[in-house]
Amino acid sequence: MSKVQFNSDVEAADALKASFNDLRSEIGQIIVGQDDTVRLLLTAIFCQGHCLLVGVPGLAKTLLIQTIASALDLDFNRIQFTPDLMPSDIVGSETLDNERNFRFIKGPVFANIILADEINRTPPKTQSALLEAMQEYAVTVAGHKHSIGRPFFVLATQNPIEQEGTYPLPEAQLDRFMFMVHLDYPSYKQELDIVKSTTSDTKKIVKKILTGEQILYFQHLVRRVPVADNVVEYAVGLVHKTRPNSELAIADTNKYLEWGAGPRASQNLILAAKCNALINGKYSPDIEDVKAVAIPVLRHRVVRNFKAEAEGVSVQDIIKRML
């Protein structure tokens, strides 16, 4: 999609909203419910961000990401993380060819969408190999830098229950993810629909909605969305409220939080708010758009102290009080 195809950014913004609705309805053919999760995943894609999905087994985390990949005309690779996975299994390695020259064989990270399944199952060395790719859009092997094509998204999953034999992601690595999305159990009615649709012999085909070129165009469009000063001030103020002993910290922050969110949280709040405005038919975000994305942007960037854990106060509760 070249810039010529839209006469103005307003026309392009309307096209982004239409594309979002088309994607949502295509994904809805396979995935029952999970509307909020789908909205956040698509928002991350339009904002050039990465997403971490946390949920118990069987909630269709993997199927959801595969369905989104099917609706986008992009290369997709799934990496199943295990304790014996090596960095070279992700990024690739150098091998000797017939002429005894070293040749780089690309690993599965060289795709547009990467599903990093159960990312906390693998040791830190392998986790960091993927995180370099997320941050730099390139990998370094034997001193040579190899670029990864754009668009590039990492959608990782994590199981919150079984913590035996896992390597939780350190805070600095969690910060690389734009959103942390928690998946809940489906409602009774939704589960009825899931069981009926998944135990029959009919197979639904998902149509391709967007190409890589179109996604790149929309990513630039999101960044061009104008934002009023009061909205930026609200977003930055909200992040400052999470920092204990800062001038804007609320009582709960000083009482329950060990560490607050960094500047990347402020950047992601504004980017996500811009995209949230566009998919809702607005041409500039307001404070409500910041509030709509605040919990998934902040929940993995603040660290509770022992008092909060002892009293059973969740990060989500604290963020809601700030809002």
PDB file of C-alpha atoms in Angstrom:
ATOM      1  CA  MET A   1       0.000   0.000   0.000  1.00  0.00           C
ATOM      2  CA  SER A   2       1.748   3.134  -1.179  1.00  0.00           C
ATOM      3  CA  LYS A   3       1.042   6.554   0.249  1.00  0.00           C
ATOM      4  CA  VAL A   4      -0.591   7.582  -3.047  1.00  0.00           C
ATOM      5  CA  GLN A   5      -3.566   5.325  -2.387  1.00  0.00           C
ATOM      6  CA  PHE A   6      -4.824   7.616   0.372  1.00  0.00           C
ATOM      7  CA  ASN A   7      -5.611  11.232  -0.310  1.00  0.00           C
ATOM      8  CA  SER A   8      -5.161  12.156   3.355  1.00  0.00           C
ATOM      9  CA  ASP A   9      -4.275  10.742   6.764  1.00  0.00           C
ATOM     10  CA  VAL A  10      -7.969  10.961   7.683  1.00  0.00           C
ATOM     11  CA  GLU A  11      -8.798   8.588   4.817  1.00  0.00           C
ATOM     12  CA  ALA A  12      -5.960   6.286   5.931  1.00  0.00           C
ATOM     13  CA  ALA A  13      -7.250   6.378   9.531  1.00  0.00           C
ATOM     14  CA  ASP A  14     -10.695   5.282   8.318  1.00  0.00           C
ATOM     15  CA  ALA A  15      -9.015   2.440   6.389  1.00  0.00           C
ATOM     16  CA  LEU A  16      -7.148   1.333   9.532  1.00  0.00           C
ATOM     17  CA  LYS A  17     -10.430   1.198  11.474  1.00  0.00           C
ATOM     18  CA  ALA A  18     -12.062  -0.831   8.672  1.00  0.00           C
ATOM     19  CA  SER A  19      -9.078  -3.218   8.535  1.00  0.00           C
ATOM     20  CA  PHE A  20      -9.210  -3.665  12.315  1.00  0.00           C
ATOM     21  CA  ASN A  21     -12.929  -4.567  12.159  1.00  0.00           C
ATOM     22  CA  ASP A  22     -12.315  -6.995   9.263  1.00  0.00           C
ATOM     23  CA  LEU A  23      -9.483  -8.655  11.199  1.00  0.00           C
ATOM     24  CA  ARG A  24     -11.619  -8.934  14.310  1.00  0.00           C
ATOM     25  CA  SER A  25     -14.490 -10.590  12.449  1.00  0.00           C
ATOM     26  CA  GLU A  26     -12.134 -13.045  10.665  1.00  0.00           C
ATOM     27  CA  ILE A  27     -10.463 -13.985  13.954  1.00  0.00           C
ATOM     28  CA  GLY A  28     -13.922 -14.296  15.571  1.00  0.00           C
ATOM     29  CA  GLN A  29     -14.714 -17.189  13.220  1.00  0.00           C
ATOM     30  CA  ILE A  30     -12.136 -19.319  15.035  1.00  0.00           C
ATOM     31  CA  ILE A  31     -11.737 -17.662  18.452  1.00  0.00           C
ATOM     32  CA  VAL A  32     -14.847 -17.402  20.628  1.00  0.00           C
ATOM     33  CA  GLY A  33     -14.895 -14.385  22.978  1.00  0.00           C
ATOM     34  CA  GLN A  34     -11.512 -12.916  24.038  1.00  0.00           C
ATOM     35  CA  ASP A  35     -12.523  -9.574  22.404  1.00  0.00           C
ATOM     36  CA  ASP A  36     -10.296  -7.523  24.695  1.00  0.00           C
ATOM     37  CA  THR A  37      -7.305  -9.802  24.074  1.00  0.00           C
ATOM     38  CA  VAL A  38      -7.775  -9.600  20.285  1.00  0.00           C
ATOM     39  CA  ARG A  39      -8.035  -5.779  20.499  1.00  0.00           C
ATOM     40  CA  LEU A  40      -4.775  -5.542  22.461  1.00  0.00           C
ATOM     41  CA  LEU A  41      -2.880  -7.962  20.206  1.00  0.00           C
ATOM     42  CA  LEU A  42      -3.919  -6.060  17.074  1.00  0.00           C
ATOM     43  CA  THR A  43      -3.113  -2.739  18.792  1.00  0.00           C
ATOM     44  CA  ALA A  44       0.411  -4.029  19.547  1.00  0.00           C
ATOM     45  CA  ILE A  45       0.844  -5.016  15.881  1.00  0.00           C
ATOM     46  CA  PHE A  46      -0.248  -1.569  14.634  1.00  0.00           C
ATOM     47  CA  CYS A  47       2.064   0.075  17.217  1.00  0.00           C
ATOM     48  CA  GLN A  48       5.112  -2.041  16.278  1.00  0.00           C
ATOM     49  CA  GLY A  49       5.111  -3.611  19.744  1.00  0.00           C
ATOM     50  CA  HIS A  50       5.460  -7.109  21.207  1.00  0.00           C
ATOM     51  CA  CYS A  51       2.957  -8.900  23.431  1.00  0.00           C
ATOM     52  CA  LEU A  52       3.141 -11.355  26.337  1.00  0.00           C
ATOM     53  CA  LEU A  53       0.058 -13.547  26.886  1.00  0.00           C
ATOM     54  CA  VAL A  54      -0.364 -15.077  30.329  1.00  0.00           C
ATOM     55  CA  GLY A  55      -2.980 -17.753  30.911  1.00  0.00           C
ATOM     56  CA  VAL A  56      -3.555 -21.284  32.140  1.00  0.00           C
ATOM     57  CA  PRO A  57      -3.281 -24.156  29.609  1.00  0.00           C
ATOM     58  CA  GLY A  58      -6.166 -24.741  27.222  1.00  0.00           C
ATOM     59  CA  LEU A  59      -7.313 -21.121  26.764  1.00  0.00           C
ATOM     60  CA  ALA A  60      -6.321 -21.148  23.054  1.00  0.00           C
ATOM     61  CA  LYS A  61      -3.343 -18.781  23.441  1.00  0.00           C
ATOM     62  CA  THR A  62      -1.439 -20.592  20.689  1.00  0.00           C
ATOM     63  CA  LEU A  63      -4.515 -20.918  18.452  1.00  0.00           C
ATOM     64  CA  LEU A  64      -5.272 -17.203  18.862  1.00  0.00           C
ATOM     65  CA  ILE A  65      -1.792 -16.178  17.705  1.00  0.00           C
ATOM     66  CA  GLN A  66      -1.855 -18.679  14.815  1.00  0.00           C
ATOM     67  CA  THR A  67      -5.264 -17.307  13.744  1.00  0.00           C
ATOM     68  CA  ILE A  68      -3.985 -13.704  13.777  1.00  0.00           C
ATOM     69  CA  ALA A  69      -0.981 -14.830  11.709  1.00  0.00           C
ATOM     70  CA  SER A  70      -3.378 -16.525   9.230  1.00  0.00           C
ATOM     71  CA  ALA A  71      -5.358 -13.277   8.815  1.00  0.00           C
ATOM     72  CA  LEU A  72      -2.163 -11.362   7.981  1.00  0.00           C
ATOM     73  CA  ASP A  73      -0.213 -12.094   4.809  1.00  0.00           C
ATOM     74  CA  LEU A  74       3.052 -12.596   6.711  1.00  0.00           C
ATOM     75  CA  ASP A  75       5.640 -15.295   7.444  1.00  0.00           C
ATOM     76  CA  PHE A  76       4.885 -17.065  10.720  1.00  0.00           C
ATOM     77  CA  ASN A  77       7.101 -19.314  12.860  1.00  0.00           C
ATOM     78  CA  ARG A  78       6.365 -21.006  16.151  1.00  0.00           C
ATOM     79  CA  ILE A  79       9.192 -21.729  18.610  1.00  0.00           C
ATOM     80  CA  GLN A  80       8.376 -24.120  21.444  1.00  0.00           C
ATOM     81  CA  PHE A  81      10.608 -23.087  24.349  1.00  0.00           C
ATOM     82  CA  THR A  82      12.136 -25.932  26.357  1.00  0.00           C
ATOM     83  CA  PRO A  83      14.895 -26.083  29.017  1.00  0.00           C
ATOM     84  CA  ASP A  84      17.403 -27.517  26.498  1.00  0.00           C
ATOM     85  CA  LEU A  85      16.785 -24.895  23.772  1.00  0.00           C
ATOM     86  CA  MET A  86      20.017 -23.134  22.735  1.00  0.00           C
ATOM     87  CA  PRO A  87      20.362 -19.552  21.349  1.00  0.00           C
ATOM     88  CA  SER A  88      21.479 -21.014  17.990  1.00  0.00           C
ATOM     89  CA  ASP A  89      18.175 -22.955  17.818  1.00  0.00           C
ATOM     90  CA  ILE A  90      16.426 -19.562  17.636  1.00  0.00           C
ATOM     91  CA  VAL A  91      18.741 -17.231  15.734  1.00  0.00           C
ATOM     92  CA  GLY A  92      20.556 -19.744  13.503  1.00  0.00           C
ATOM     93  CA  SER A  93      24.202 -20.766  13.220  1.00  0.00           C
ATOM     94  CA  GLU A  94      27.204 -20.768  10.909  1.00  0.00           C
ATOM     95  CA  THR A  95      27.994 -24.040   9.110  1.00  0.00           C
ATOM     96  CA  LEU A  96      30.710 -25.150   6.682  1.00  0.00           C
ATOM     97  CA  ASP A  97      29.498 -25.611   3.108  1.00  0.00           C
ATOM     98  CA  ASN A  98      30.986 -27.897   0.395  1.00  0.00           C
ATOM     99  CA  GLU A  99      33.710 -25.334  -0.427  1.00  0.00           C
ATOM    100  CA  ARG A 100      34.672 -25.210   3.273  1.00  0.00           C
ATOM    101  CA  ASN A 101      33.328 -21.657   3.621  1.00  0.00           C
ATOM    102  CA  PHE A 102      31.238 -20.588   6.591  1.00  0.00           C
ATOM    103  CA  ARG A 103      27.617 -19.951   5.660  1.00  0.00           C
ATOM    104  CA  PHE A 104      24.913 -18.550   7.952  1.00  0.00           C
ATOM    105  CA  ILE A 105      21.795 -20.725   8.229  1.00  0.00           C
ATOM    106  CA  LYS A 106      18.877 -18.588   9.447  1.00  0.00           C
ATOM    107  CA  GLY A 107      16.941 -19.751  12.496  1.00  0.00           C
ATOM    108  CA  PRO A 108      13.150 -19.553  13.028  1.00  0.00           C
ATOM    109  CA  VAL A 109      13.409 -15.971  14.378  1.00  0.00           C
ATOM    110  CA  PHE A 110      13.702 -14.790  10.741  1.00  0.00           C
ATOM    111  CA  ALA A 111       9.961 -14.381  10.140  1.00  0.00           C
ATOM    112  CA  ASN A 112       7.392 -11.579  10.505  1.00  0.00           C
ATOM    113  CA  ILE A 113       5.419 -13.096  13.389  1.00  0.00           C
ATOM    114  CA  ILE A 114       7.099 -15.258  16.020  1.00  0.00           C
ATOM    115  CA  LEU A 115       5.086 -17.271  18.510  1.00  0.00           C
ATOM    116  CA  ALA A 116       7.395 -17.826  21.482  1.00  0.00           C
ATOM    117  CA  ASP A 117       5.453 -20.572  23.241  1.00  0.00           C
ATOM    118  CA  GLU A 118       6.055 -20.849  27.016  1.00  0.00           C
ATOM    119  CA  ILE A 119       8.940 -18.377  26.942  1.00  0.00           C
ATOM    120  CA  ASN A 120       9.622 -18.904  30.676  1.00  0.00           C
ATOM    121  CA  ARG A 121      10.526 -22.581  30.063  1.00  0.00           C
ATOM    122  CA  THR A 122      13.944 -21.742  28.620  1.00  0.00           C
ATOM    123  CA  PRO A 123      17.135 -20.488  30.376  1.00  0.00           C
ATOM    124  CA  PRO A 124      18.082 -16.769  30.393  1.00  0.00           C
ATOM    125  CA  LYS A 125      20.783 -17.192  27.713  1.00  0.00           C
ATOM    126  CA  THR A 126      18.207 -18.354  25.160  1.00  0.00           C
ATOM    127  CA  GLN A 127      15.610 -15.803  26.310  1.00  0.00           C
ATOM    128  CA  SER A 128      18.136 -13.001  25.755  1.00  0.00           C
ATOM    129  CA  ALA A 129      18.853 -14.202  22.189  1.00  0.00           C
ATOM    130  CA  LEU A 130      15.190 -13.593  21.350  1.00  0.00           C
ATOM    131  CA  LEU A 131      15.121 -10.297  23.255  1.00  0.00           C
ATOM    132  CA  GLU A 132      18.010  -8.900  21.181  1.00  0.00           C
ATOM    133  CA  ALA A 133      15.937  -9.618  18.073  1.00  0.00           C
ATOM    134  CA  MET A 134      12.900  -7.892  19.654  1.00  0.00           C
ATOM    135  CA  GLN A 135      14.828  -4.755  20.502  1.00  0.00           C
ATOM    136  CA  GLU A 136      17.342  -4.448  17.652  1.00  0.00           C
ATOM    137  CA  TYR A 137      15.432  -6.157  14.782  1.00  0.00           C
ATOM    138  CA  ALA A 138      18.709  -7.993  14.158  1.00  0.00           C
ATOM    139  CA  VAL A 139      20.756 -10.855  15.587  1.00  0.00           C
ATOM    140  CA  THR A 140      24.516 -11.125  16.030  1.00  0.00           C
ATOM    141  CA  VAL A 141      26.157 -14.470  15.181  1.00  0.00           C
ATOM    142  CA  ALA A 142      29.956 -14.959  15.134  1.00  0.00           C
ATOM    143  CA  GLY A 143      30.458 -11.190  15.199  1.00  0.00           C
ATOM    144  CA  HIS A 144      28.204 -10.539  12.169  1.00  0.00           C
ATOM    145  CA  LYS A 145      24.915  -8.672  12.409  1.00  0.00           C
ATOM    146  CA  HIS A 146      21.990 -10.129  10.453  1.00  0.00           C
ATOM    147  CA  SER A 147      18.917  -7.906  10.018  1.00  0.00           C
ATOM    148  CA  ILE A 148      15.379  -9.242  10.443  1.00  0.00           C
ATOM    149  CA  GLY A 149      12.789  -8.035   7.924  1.00  0.00           C
ATOM    150  CA  ARG A 150       9.934  -5.763   8.996  1.00  0.00           C
ATOM    151  CA  PRO A 151       7.214  -5.992  10.163  1.00  0.00           C
ATOM    152  CA  PHE A 152       8.423  -8.127  13.068  1.00  0.00           C
ATOM    153  CA  PHE A 153       6.364  -9.082  16.137  1.00  0.00           C
ATOM    154  CA  VAL A 154       7.039 -11.447  18.983  1.00  0.00           C
ATOM    155  CA  LEU A 155       3.921 -12.797  20.653  1.00  0.00           C
ATOM    156  CA  ALA A 156       5.024 -14.831  23.672  1.00  0.00           C
ATOM    157  CA  THR A 157       2.963 -17.044  25.965  1.00  0.00           C
ATOM    158  CA  GLN A 158       3.527 -17.894  29.602  1.00  0.00           C
ATOM    159  CA  ASN A 159       1.820 -20.347  31.970  1.00  0.00           C
ATOM    160  CA  PRO A 160       1.199 -18.714  35.397  1.00  0.00           C
ATOM    161  CA  ILE A 161       0.495 -21.964  37.283  1.00  0.00           C
ATOM    162  CA  GLU A 162       3.335 -24.408  36.821  1.00  0.00           C
ATOM    163  CA  GLN A 163       6.481 -22.661  38.022  1.00  0.00           C
ATOM    164  CA  GLU A 164       8.637 -25.769  38.552  1.00  0.00           C
ATOM    165  CA  GLY A 165      11.562 -25.851  36.135  1.00  0.00           C
ATOM    166  CA  THR A 166      10.811 -22.376  34.748  1.00  0.00           C
ATOM    167  CA  TYR A 167      12.973 -19.263  34.394  1.00  0.00           C
ATOM    168  CA  PRO A 168      10.775 -16.190  35.038  1.00  0.00           C
ATOM    169  CA  LEU A 169      11.573 -13.267  32.742  1.00  0.00           C
ATOM    170  CA  PRO A 170      13.600 -10.560  34.556  1.00  0.00           C
ATOM    171  CA  GLU A 171      12.002  -7.097  34.837  1.00  0.00           C
ATOM    172  CA  ALA A 172      14.390  -5.601  32.239  1.00  0.00           C
ATOM    173  CA  GLN A 173      13.247  -8.227  29.717  1.00  0.00           C
ATOM    174  CA  LEU A 174       9.555  -7.898  30.599  1.00  0.00           C
ATOM    175  CA  ASP A 175       9.922  -4.178  29.825  1.00  0.00           C
ATOM    176  CA  ARG A 176      10.541  -5.108  26.165  1.00  0.00           C
ATOM    177  CA  PHE A 177       6.903  -6.207  25.836  1.00  0.00           C
ATOM    178  CA  MET A 178       4.421  -3.455  25.055  1.00  0.00           C
ATOM    179  CA  PHE A 179       1.516  -5.300  26.724  1.00  0.00           C
ATOM    180  CA  MET A 180       1.106  -8.110  29.202  1.00  0.00           C
ATOM    181  CA  VAL A 181      -2.323  -9.599  28.494  1.00  0.00           C
ATOM    182  CA  HIS A 182      -4.029 -11.898  31.000  1.00  0.00           C
ATOM    183  CA  LEU A 183      -6.429 -14.434  29.504  1.00  0.00           C
ATOM    184  CA  ASP A 184      -9.405 -15.488  31.619  1.00  0.00           C
ATOM    185  CA  TYR A 185     -11.589 -18.579  31.453  1.00  0.00           C
ATOM    186  CA  PRO A 186     -14.465 -18.316  28.931  1.00  0.00           C
ATOM    187  CA  SER A 187     -18.002 -17.806  30.196  1.00  0.00           C
ATOM    188  CA  TYR A 188     -20.427 -20.774  30.293  1.00  0.00           C
ATOM    189  CA  LYS A 189     -22.114 -19.702  27.039  1.00  0.00           C
ATOM    190  CA  GLN A 190     -18.766 -19.071  25.299  1.00  0.00           C
ATOM    191  CA  GLU A 191     -17.504 -22.491  26.355  1.00  0.00           C
ATOM    192  CA  LEU A 192     -20.638 -24.105  24.892  1.00  0.00           C
ATOM    193  CA  ASP A 193     -19.865 -22.402  21.553  1.00  0.00           C
ATOM    194  CA  ILE A 194     -16.185 -23.457  21.774  1.00  0.00           C
ATOM    195  CA  VAL A 195     -17.053 -27.114  22.394  1.00  0.00           C
ATOM    196  CA  LYS A 196     -19.656 -27.196  19.590  1.00  0.00           C
ATOM    197  CA  SER A 197     -17.314 -25.602  17.032  1.00  0.00           C
ATOM    198  CA  THR A 198     -14.180 -27.589  17.921  1.00  0.00           C
ATOM    199  CA  THR A 199     -15.743 -31.050  18.096  1.00  0.00           C
ATOM    200  CA  SER A 200     -17.338 -31.004  14.624  1.00  0.00           C
ATOM    201  CA  ASP A 201     -15.773 -31.929  11.282  1.00  0.00           C
ATOM    202  CA  THR A 202     -16.132 -28.504   9.653  1.00  0.00           C
ATOM    203  CA  LYS A 203     -12.962 -26.445   9.193  1.00  0.00           C
ATOM    204  CA  LYS A 204     -13.204 -22.677   8.903  1.00  0.00           C
ATOM    205  CA  ILE A 205     -10.733 -20.890   6.631  1.00  0.00           C
ATOM    206  CA  VAL A 206      -9.411 -17.465   7.667  1.00  0.00           C
ATOM    207  CA  LYS A 207      -9.014 -14.948   4.819  1.00  0.00           C
ATOM    208  CA  LYS A 208      -5.903 -12.754   4.487  1.00  0.00           C
ATOM    209  CA  ILE A 209      -6.834  -9.185   5.398  1.00  0.00           C
ATOM    210  CA  LEU A 210      -3.576  -7.187   5.452  1.00  0.00           C
ATOM    211  CA  THR A 211      -0.152  -7.447   3.816  1.00  0.00           C
ATOM    212  CA  GLY A 212       3.174  -6.571   5.451  1.00  0.00           C
ATOM    213  CA  GLU A 213       3.367  -3.385   3.393  1.00  0.00           C
ATOM    214  CA  GLN A 214      -0.042  -2.239   4.616  1.00  0.00           C
ATOM    215  CA  ILE A 215       0.889  -2.954   8.246  1.00  0.00           C
ATOM    216  CA  LEU A 216       4.106  -0.917   7.908  1.00  0.00           C
ATOM    217  CA  TYR A 217       2.093   1.967   6.459  1.00  0.00           C
ATOM    218  CA  PHE A 218      -0.415   1.835   9.343  1.00  0.00           C
ATOM    219  CA  GLN A 219       2.446   1.713  11.880  1.00  0.00           C
ATOM    220  CA  HIS A 220       3.764   5.028  10.509  1.00  0.00           C
ATOM    221  CA  LEU A 221       0.218   6.416  10.447  1.00  0.00           C
ATOM    222  CA  VAL A 222      -0.261   5.650  14.173  1.00  0.00           C
ATOM    223  CA  ARG A 223       2.914   7.599  14.967  1.00  0.00           C
ATOM    224  CA  ARG A 224       1.622  10.604  12.974  1.00  0.00           C
ATOM    225  CA  VAL A 225      -1.569  10.895  15.062  1.00  0.00           C
ATOM    226  CA  PRO A 226      -1.564  14.250  16.909  1.00  0.00           C
ATOM    227  CA  VAL A 227      -1.882  14.205  20.715  1.00  0.00           C
ATOM    228  CA  ALA A 228      -2.996  17.082  22.939  1.00  0.00           C
ATOM    229  CA  ASP A 229      -0.558  18.154  25.667  1.00  0.00           C
ATOM    230  CA  ASN A 230      -3.023  17.353  28.465  1.00  0.00           C
ATOM    231  CA  VAL A 231      -3.196  13.694  27.284  1.00  0.00           C
ATOM    232  CA  VAL A 232       0.616  13.356  27.258  1.00  0.00           C
ATOM    233  CA  GLU A 233       0.741  15.010  30.703  1.00  0.00           C
ATOM    234  CA  TYR A 234      -1.883  12.536  32.003  1.00  0.00           C
ATOM    235  CA  ALA A 235       0.050   9.515  30.649  1.00  0.00           C
ATOM    236  CA  VAL A 236       3.413  10.667  32.035  1.00  0.00           C
ATOM    237  CA  GLY A 237       1.751  11.626  35.336  1.00  0.00           C
ATOM    238  CA  LEU A 238       0.209   8.151  35.576  1.00  0.00           C
ATOM    239  CA  VAL A 239       3.626   6.507  35.137  1.00  0.00           C
ATOM    240  CA  HIS A 240       5.126   8.838  37.764  1.00  0.00           C
ATOM    241  CA  LYS A 241       2.367   7.783  40.195  1.00  0.00           C
ATOM    242  CA  THR A 242       3.782   4.227  40.059  1.00  0.00           C
ATOM    243  CA  ARG A 243       7.201   5.343  41.350  1.00  0.00           C
ATOM    244  CA  PRO A 244       7.567   5.149  45.151  1.00  0.00           C
ATOM    245  CA  ASN A 245       8.627   8.394  46.853  1.00  0.00           C
ATOM    246  CA  SER A 246       8.232  10.447  43.660  1.00  0.00           C
ATOM    247  CA  GLU A 247       6.408  13.795  43.870  1.00  0.00           C
ATOM    248  CA  LEU A 248       3.278  12.355  42.225  1.00  0.00           C
ATOM    249  CA  ALA A 249       3.232   9.016  44.107  1.00  0.00           C
ATOM    250  CA  ILE A 250      -0.083   8.170  45.758  1.00  0.00           C
ATOM    251  CA  ALA A 251      -0.328   6.607  49.241  1.00  0.00           C
ATOM    252  CA  ASP A 252      -0.792   3.075  47.811  1.00  0.00           C
ATOM    253  CA  THR A 253       2.378   3.441  45.730  1.00  0.00           C
ATOM    254  CA  ASN A 254       4.562   4.184  48.752  1.00  0.00           C
ATOM    255  CA  LYS A 255       2.802   1.492  50.764  1.00  0.00           C
ATOM    256  CA  TYR A 256       2.724  -1.393  48.266  1.00  0.00           C
ATOM    257  CA  LEU A 257       5.259  -0.879  45.444  1.00  0.00           C
ATOM    258  CA  GLU A 258       8.981  -1.630  45.412  1.00  0.00           C
ATOM    259  CA  TRP A 259       9.692  -0.207  41.922  1.00  0.00           C
ATOM    260  CA  GLY A 260       7.690   1.829  39.444  1.00  0.00           C
ATOM    261  CA  ALA A 261       7.503   1.856  35.630  1.00  0.00           C
ATOM    262  CA  GLY A 262      10.211   3.453  33.467  1.00  0.00           C
ATOM    263  CA  PRO A 263       9.965   5.941  30.571  1.00  0.00           C
ATOM    264  CA  ARG A 264       9.194   3.138  28.084  1.00  0.00           C
ATOM    265  CA  ALA A 265       5.817   2.815  29.828  1.00  0.00           C
ATOM    266  CA  SER A 266       5.000   6.479  29.048  1.00  0.00           C
ATOM    267  CA  GLN A 267       5.960   5.988  25.384  1.00  0.00           C
ATOM    268  CA  ASN A 268       3.842   2.845  25.088  1.00  0.00           C
ATOM    269  CA  LEU A 269       0.837   4.468  26.795  1.00  0.00           C
ATOM    270  CA  ILE A 270       0.796   7.255  24.198  1.00  0.00           C
ATOM    271  CA  LEU A 271       1.391   4.948  21.207  1.00  0.00           C
ATOM    272  CA  ALA A 272      -1.312   2.524  22.348  1.00  0.00           C
ATOM    273  CA  ALA A 273      -3.716   5.394  23.086  1.00  0.00           C
ATOM    274  CA  LYS A 274      -3.176   6.749  19.535  1.00  0.00           C
ATOM    275  CA  CYS A 275      -4.016   3.361  18.033  1.00  0.00           C
ATOM    276  CA  ASN A 276      -6.974   2.880  20.389  1.00  0.00           C
ATOM    277  CA  ALA A 277      -8.372   6.218  19.220  1.00  0.00           C
ATOM    278  CA  LEU A 278      -8.033   5.239  15.523  1.00  0.00           C
ATOM    279  CA  ILE A 279      -9.740   1.840  15.902  1.00  0.00           C
ATOM    280  CA  ASN A 280     -12.628   3.616  17.660  1.00  0.00           C
ATOM    281  CA  GLY A 281     -13.056   6.141  14.842  1.00  0.00           C
ATOM    282  CA  LYS A 282     -11.343   9.100  16.541  1.00  0.00           C
ATOM    283  CA  TYR A 283      -8.477  11.060  14.979  1.00  0.00           C
ATOM    284  CA  SER A 284      -6.742  12.022  18.226  1.00  0.00           C
ATOM    285  CA  PRO A 285      -6.581  10.215  21.589  1.00  0.00           C
ATOM    286  CA  ASP A 286      -8.112  11.531  24.799  1.00  0.00           C
ATOM    287  CA  ILE A 287      -7.576  10.541  28.436  1.00  0.00           C
ATOM    288  CA  GLU A 288     -10.122   7.699  28.091  1.00  0.00           C
ATOM    289  CA  ASP A 289      -7.879   6.088  25.447  1.00  0.00           C
ATOM    290  CA  VAL A 290      -4.928   6.188  27.859  1.00  0.00           C
ATOM    291  CA  LYS A 291      -7.082   4.568  30.572  1.00  0.00           C
ATOM    292  CA  ALA A 292      -8.200   1.840  28.119  1.00  0.00           C
ATOM    293  CA  VAL A 293      -4.602   0.611  27.682  1.00  0.00           C
ATOM    294  CA  ALA A 294      -3.121   1.527  31.096  1.00  0.00           C
ATOM    295  CA  ILE A 295      -3.420  -1.860  32.857  1.00  0.00           C
ATOM    296  CA  PRO A 296      -1.810  -4.044  30.128  1.00  0.00           C
ATOM    297  CA  VAL A 297       0.966  -1.453  29.626  1.00  0.00           C
ATOM    298  CA  LEU A 298       1.779  -1.032  33.335  1.00  0.00           C
ATOM    299  CA  ARG A 299       1.036  -4.374  35.051  1.00  0.00           C
ATOM    300  CA  HIS A 300       4.384  -6.007  34.154  1.00  0.00           C
ATOM    301  CA  ARG A 301       6.444  -2.879  34.737  1.00  0.00           C
ATOM    302  CA  VAL A 302       5.781  -2.321  38.436  1.00  0.00           C
ATOM    303  CA  VAL A 303       7.067  -4.531  41.251  1.00  0.00           C
ATOM    304  CA  ARG A 304       5.039  -5.129  44.429  1.00  0.00           C
ATOM    305  CA  ASN A 305       6.741  -5.213  47.827  1.00  0.00           C
ATOM    306  CA  PHE A 306       6.362  -7.889  50.483  1.00  0.00           C
ATOM    307  CA  LYS A 307       3.529  -6.005  52.239  1.00  0.00           C
ATOM    308  CA  ALA A 308       1.402  -6.052  49.059  1.00  0.00           C
ATOM    309  CA  GLU A 309       1.973  -9.784  48.574  1.00  0.00           C
ATOM    310  CA  ALA A 310       1.193 -10.520  52.234  1.00  0.00           C
ATOM    311  CA  GLU A 311      -2.057  -8.516  52.098  1.00  0.00           C
ATOM    312  CA  GLY A 312      -3.046  -9.983  48.721  1.00  0.00           C
ATOM    313  CA  VAL A 313      -3.083  -6.589  46.955  1.00  0.00           C
ATOM    314  CA  SER A 314      -2.579  -7.143  43.210  1.00  0.00           C
ATOM    315  CA  VAL A 315      -0.782  -4.820  40.789  1.00  0.00           C
ATOM    316  CA  GLN A 316      -4.085  -4.439  38.933  1.00  0.00           C
ATOM    317  CA  ASP A 317      -5.823  -3.159  42.098  1.00  0.00           C
ATOM    318  CA  ILE A 318      -3.115  -0.534  42.629  1.00  0.00           C
ATOM    319  CA  ILE A 319      -3.246   0.663  38.975  1.00  0.00           C
ATOM    320  CA  LYS A 320      -7.071   0.913  39.145  1.00  0.00           C
ATOM    321  CA  ARG A 321      -6.768   3.168  42.190  1.00  0.00           C
ATOM    322  CA  MET A 322      -4.354   5.394  40.268  1.00  0.00           C
ATOM    323  CA  LEU A 323      -6.845   5.681  37.405  1.00  0.00           C
TER     324      LEU A 323
END
